[in-house]
PDB file of C-alpha atoms in Angstrom:
ATOM      1  CA  UNK N   1      -2.468  11.940   6.026  1.00  0.00           C
ATOM      2  CA  UNK N   2      -2.050   9.391   3.133  1.00  0.00           C
ATOM      3  CA  UNK N   3      -1.788   6.173   5.612  1.00  0.00           C
ATOM      4  CA  UNK N   4      -3.709   6.314   9.136  1.00  0.00           C
ATOM      5  CA  UNK N   5      -3.783   3.437  11.557  1.00  0.00           C
ATOM      6  CA  UNK N   6      -6.504   1.090  11.271  1.00  0.00           C
ATOM      7  CA  UNK N   7      -9.228   0.151  13.369  1.00  0.00           C
ATOM      8  CA  UNK N   8      -8.875  -3.309  13.447  1.00  0.00           C
ATOM      9  CA  UNK N   9      -5.740  -4.570  14.125  1.00  0.00           C
ATOM     10  CA  UNK N  10      -3.248  -5.645  11.029  1.00  0.00           C
ATOM     11  CA  UNK N  11      -1.051  -8.373  10.453  1.00  0.00           C
ATOM     12  CA  UNK N  12       2.173  -9.147  11.354  1.00  0.00           C
ATOM     13  CA  UNK N  13       3.015  -6.902  14.215  1.00  0.00           C
ATOM     14  CA  UNK N  14       1.892  -3.657  12.471  1.00  0.00           C
ATOM     15  CA  UNK N  15       1.433  -1.795  15.757  1.00  0.00           C
ATOM     16  CA  UNK N  16       5.303  -2.819  16.915  1.00  0.00           C
ATOM     17  CA  UNK N  17       6.959  -0.703  13.933  1.00  0.00           C
ATOM     18  CA  UNK N  18       3.935   1.478  12.289  1.00  0.00           C
ATOM     19  CA  UNK N  19       6.734   4.228  11.447  1.00  0.00           C
ATOM     20  CA  UNK N  20       9.580   1.288  10.117  1.00  0.00           C
ATOM     21  CA  UNK N  21       6.437  -0.078   7.716  1.00  0.00           C
ATOM     22  CA  UNK N  22       5.699   3.534   6.759  1.00  0.00           C
ATOM     23  CA  UNK N  23       8.821   4.255   5.777  1.00  0.00           C
ATOM     24  CA  UNK N  24       9.271   1.250   3.673  1.00  0.00           C
ATOM     25  CA  UNK N  25       6.005   1.493   2.041  1.00  0.00           C
ATOM     26  CA  UNK N  26       6.347   4.831   1.070  1.00  0.00           C
ATOM     27  CA  UNK N  27       9.483   4.073  -0.786  1.00  0.00           C
ATOM     28  CA  UNK N  28       7.197   1.693  -2.297  1.00  0.00           C
ATOM     29  CA  UNK N  29       4.841   4.457  -3.449  1.00  0.00           C
ATOM     30  CA  UNK N  30       7.587   6.639  -4.398  1.00  0.00           C
ATOM     31  CA  UNK N  31       9.993   4.199  -6.581  1.00  0.00           C
ATOM     32  CA  UNK N  32      10.137   4.876 -10.233  1.00  0.00           C
ATOM     33  CA  UNK N  33       7.826   2.051 -10.729  1.00  0.00           C
ATOM     34  CA  UNK N  34       4.708   3.701  -9.150  1.00  0.00           C
ATOM     35  CA  UNK N  35       6.143   7.127 -10.238  1.00  0.00           C
ATOM     36  CA  UNK N  36       4.207   7.194 -13.510  1.00  0.00           C
ATOM     37  CA  UNK N  37       1.139   5.298 -12.322  1.00  0.00           C
ATOM     38  CA  UNK N  38      -1.292   7.483 -10.535  1.00  0.00           C
ATOM     39  CA  UNK N  39      -4.033   5.720 -10.545  1.00  0.00           C
ATOM     40  CA  UNK N  40      -1.783   2.127  -9.077  1.00  0.00           C
ATOM     41  CA  UNK N  41      -0.216   4.341  -6.990  1.00  0.00           C
ATOM     42  CA  UNK N  42      -3.645   5.673  -5.251  1.00  0.00           C
ATOM     43  CA  UNK N  43      -5.031   1.883  -5.113  1.00  0.00           C
ATOM     44  CA  UNK N  44      -2.084   0.550  -3.681  1.00  0.00           C
ATOM     45  CA  UNK N  45      -1.629   3.630  -1.091  1.00  0.00           C
ATOM     46  CA  UNK N  46      -5.491   3.003  -0.692  1.00  0.00           C
ATOM     47  CA  UNK N  47      -5.068  -0.454   0.043  1.00  0.00           C
ATOM     48  CA  UNK N  48      -2.591  -0.037   2.122  1.00  0.00           C
ATOM     49  CA  UNK N  49      -4.501   2.414   4.068  1.00  0.00           C
ATOM     50  CA  UNK N  50      -7.257   0.102   4.694  1.00  0.00           C
ATOM     51  CA  UNK N  51      -4.921  -3.010   5.395  1.00  0.00           C
ATOM     52  CA  UNK N  52      -7.124  -5.672   7.685  1.00  0.00           C
ATOM     53  CA  UNK N  53     -10.422  -4.198   6.772  1.00  0.00           C
ATOM     54  CA  UNK N  54     -13.067  -5.775   4.278  1.00  0.00           C
ATOM     55  CA  UNK N  55     -12.389  -4.028   0.843  1.00  0.00           C
ATOM     56  CA  UNK N  56     -14.582  -4.716  -2.117  1.00  0.00           C
ATOM     57  CA  UNK N  57     -14.601  -3.602  -5.622  1.00  0.00           C
ATOM     58  CA  UNK N  58     -17.115  -0.850  -5.377  1.00  0.00           C
ATOM     59  CA  UNK N  59     -15.517   1.173  -2.400  1.00  0.00           C
ATOM     60  CA  UNK N  60     -11.518   0.602  -4.401  1.00  0.00           C
ATOM     61  CA  UNK N  61     -13.951   2.219  -7.593  1.00  0.00           C
ATOM     62  CA  UNK N  62     -15.409   5.084  -5.539  1.00  0.00           C
ATOM     63  CA  UNK N  63     -12.868   5.750  -2.576  1.00  0.00           C
ATOM     64  CA  UNK N  64      -9.519   5.028  -4.123  1.00  0.00           C
ATOM     65  CA  UNK N  65     -10.171   5.182  -8.332  1.00  0.00           C
ATOM     66  CA  UNK N  66     -12.584   8.419  -8.140  1.00  0.00           C
ATOM     67  CA  UNK N  67     -15.337   6.627 -10.398  1.00  0.00           C
ATOM     68  CA  UNK N  68     -18.864   7.778  -9.259  1.00  0.00           C
ATOM     69  CA  UNK N  69     -21.294   6.283  -6.991  1.00  0.00           C
ATOM     70  CA  UNK N  70     -23.708   4.386  -9.400  1.00  0.00           C
ATOM     71  CA  UNK N  71     -20.156   2.455 -10.178  1.00  0.00           C
ATOM     72  CA  UNK N  72     -21.195  -1.347 -10.354  1.00  0.00           C
ATOM     73  CA  UNK N  73     -18.317  -3.640 -10.138  1.00  0.00           C
ATOM     74  CA  UNK N  74     -20.753  -6.543 -12.192  1.00  0.00           C
ATOM     75  CA  UNK N  75     -21.013  -4.117 -15.501  1.00  0.00           C
ATOM     76  CA  UNK N  76     -17.415  -2.724 -15.280  1.00  0.00           C
ATOM     77  CA  UNK N  77     -14.050  -4.227 -14.291  1.00  0.00           C
ATOM     78  CA  UNK N  78     -11.996  -0.843 -13.818  1.00  0.00           C
ATOM     79  CA  UNK N  79     -11.063  -2.517 -10.197  1.00  0.00           C
ATOM     80  CA  UNK N  80     -10.250  -5.653 -11.746  1.00  0.00           C
ATOM     81  CA  UNK N  81      -8.137  -4.294 -14.700  1.00  0.00           C
ATOM     82  CA  UNK N  82      -6.125  -2.006 -12.358  1.00  0.00           C
ATOM     83  CA  UNK N  83      -5.545  -4.621  -9.058  1.00  0.00           C
ATOM     84  CA  UNK N  84      -4.536  -6.981 -12.642  1.00  0.00           C
ATOM     85  CA  UNK N  85      -2.035  -4.095 -13.692  1.00  0.00           C
ATOM     86  CA  UNK N  86      -0.782  -3.805 -10.014  1.00  0.00           C
ATOM     87  CA  UNK N  87       0.404  -7.269  -9.231  1.00  0.00           C
ATOM     88  CA  UNK N  88       3.280  -7.205 -12.330  1.00  0.00           C
ATOM     89  CA  UNK N  89       4.140  -3.439 -11.280  1.00  0.00           C
ATOM     90  CA  UNK N  90       4.402  -5.148  -7.534  1.00  0.00           C
ATOM     91  CA  UNK N  91       7.019  -8.050  -9.009  1.00  0.00           C
ATOM     92  CA  UNK N  92       9.055  -5.366 -11.089  1.00  0.00           C
ATOM     93  CA  UNK N  93       9.497  -3.411  -8.368  1.00  0.00           C
ATOM     94  CA  UNK N  94      10.618  -5.872  -6.522  1.00  0.00           C
ATOM     95  CA  UNK N  95      12.453  -7.386  -9.160  1.00  0.00           C
ATOM     96  CA  UNK N  96      14.277  -3.735  -9.082  1.00  0.00           C
ATOM     97  CA  UNK N  97      14.889  -3.470  -4.899  1.00  0.00           C
ATOM     98  CA  UNK N  98      16.174  -6.560  -4.913  1.00  0.00           C
ATOM     99  CA  UNK N  99      15.441  -9.741  -2.619  1.00  0.00           C
ATOM    100  CA  UNK N 100      16.326  -8.067   0.382  1.00  0.00           C
ATOM    101  CA  UNK N 101      13.748  -5.529   0.330  1.00  0.00           C
ATOM    102  CA  UNK N 102      12.073  -6.056   4.166  1.00  0.00           C
ATOM    103  CA  UNK N 103       8.498  -5.320   3.146  1.00  0.00           C
ATOM    104  CA  UNK N 104       6.787  -7.623   0.855  1.00  0.00           C
ATOM    105  CA  UNK N 105       3.681  -6.242  -0.276  1.00  0.00           C
ATOM    106  CA  UNK N 106       1.445  -8.409  -2.605  1.00  0.00           C
ATOM    107  CA  UNK N 107      -2.000  -8.583  -3.709  1.00  0.00           C
ATOM    108  CA  UNK N 108      -3.302 -12.501  -4.260  1.00  0.00           C
ATOM    109  CA  UNK N 109      -5.264 -13.130  -7.274  1.00  0.00           C
ATOM    110  CA  UNK N 110      -9.018 -13.924  -6.719  1.00  0.00           C
ATOM    111  CA  UNK N 111      -8.944 -11.103  -3.895  1.00  0.00           C
ATOM    112  CA  UNK N 112      -8.938  -6.994  -3.673  1.00  0.00           C
ATOM    113  CA  UNK N 113      -7.517  -7.770  -0.064  1.00  0.00           C
ATOM    114  CA  UNK N 114      -3.364  -6.846   0.603  1.00  0.00           C
ATOM    115  CA  UNK N 115      -1.178  -9.147   1.773  1.00  0.00           C
ATOM    116  CA  UNK N 116       2.102  -7.693   3.457  1.00  0.00           C
ATOM    117  CA  UNK N 117       5.222  -9.563   5.224  1.00  0.00           C
ATOM    118  CA  UNK N 118       8.088  -7.651   6.894  1.00  0.00           C
ATOM    119  CA  UNK N 119      11.387  -8.455   7.640  1.00  0.00           C
ATOM    120  CA  UNK N 120      12.764  -6.029   9.823  1.00  0.00           C
ATOM    121  CA  UNK N 121      16.652  -6.177   8.832  1.00  0.00           C
ATOM    122  CA  UNK N 122      18.718  -7.710  10.558  1.00  0.00           C
ATOM    123  CA  UNK N 123      22.582  -6.381  10.540  1.00  0.00           C
ATOM    124  CA  UNK N 124      24.494  -9.959  11.199  1.00  0.00           C
ATOM    125  CA  UNK N 125      27.160 -10.413  13.482  1.00  0.00           C
ATOM    126  CA  UNK N 126      30.923 -10.562  12.433  1.00  0.00           C
ATOM    127  CA  UNK N 127      31.628 -14.141  12.357  1.00  0.00           C
ATOM    128  CA  UNK N 128      34.442 -15.469  14.830  1.00  0.00           C
ATOM    129  CA  UNK N 129      37.130 -17.151  13.305  1.00  0.00           C
ATOM    130  CA  UNK N 130      37.598 -20.665  14.641  1.00  0.00           C
ATOM    131  CA  UNK N 131      40.857 -22.000  14.165  1.00  0.00           C
ATOM    132  CA  UNK N 132      41.775 -24.523  11.410  1.00  0.00           C
ATOM    133  CA  UNK N 133      43.161 -26.855  13.774  1.00  0.00           C
ATOM    134  CA  UNK N 134      42.402 -27.371  17.641  1.00  0.00           C
ATOM    135  CA  UNK N 135      44.499 -27.658  20.270  1.00  0.00           C
ATOM    136  CA  UNK N 136      43.682 -31.446  20.860  1.00  0.00           C
ATOM    137  CA  UNK N 137      44.484 -32.107  17.067  1.00  0.00           C
ATOM    138  CA  UNK N 138      47.514 -29.783  16.615  1.00  0.00           C
ATOM    139  CA  UNK N 139      48.963 -32.001  20.249  1.00  0.00           C
ATOM    140  CA  UNK N 140      47.902 -35.047  17.731  1.00  0.00           C
ATOM    141  CA  UNK N 141      49.412 -34.060  14.694  1.00  0.00           C
ATOM    142  CA  UNK N 142      52.504 -33.180  16.532  1.00  0.00           C
ATOM    143  CA  UNK N 143      53.311 -37.222  18.145  1.00  0.00           C
ATOM    144  CA  UNK N 144      52.386 -38.175  14.667  1.00  0.00           C
ATOM    145  CA  UNK N 145      54.845 -36.685  13.280  1.00  0.00           C
ATOM    146  CA  UNK N 146      56.935 -37.458  15.752  1.00  0.00           C
ATOM    147  CA  UNK N 147      56.798 -40.732  15.373  1.00  0.00           C
ATOM    148  CA  UNK N 148      57.047 -40.638  11.502  1.00  0.00           C
ATOM    149  CA  UNK N 149      60.476 -38.888  11.667  1.00  0.00           C
ATOM    150  CA  UNK N 150      61.641 -41.255  14.681  1.00  0.00           C
ATOM    151  CA  UNK N 151      61.082 -44.266  11.768  1.00  0.00           C
TER     152      UNK N 151
END
């Protein structure tokens, strides 16, 4: 399974809608934006799978990007480069998906931690048409017109 439930509590009520969140996230990974970027796709999937957990550059390099155990993030900037490339890809996805996409995923600058916001889609209630003129306003209008015609 690509994603698993975290041992640590995840932000924003993941426990209430995990299937819905997973489905929306899967659409991001399967999008045209990430389809041709397998390393960024793996990296994003990894930080999603480990949301709510501390994830450092070493773990990302060895577990998500397949680097060797002797990886040293002080010498090798691979993770920083991939994270830097991931941010504009996410922006590109949201530009194509539109502003109403309910799951917003980001990795804030200076971190490797995933941040996300989820707003469940609400079906808008149909607006009830209010009368243009209330009965009191109509009565006053009739009186004013009657007086105007009488003059």
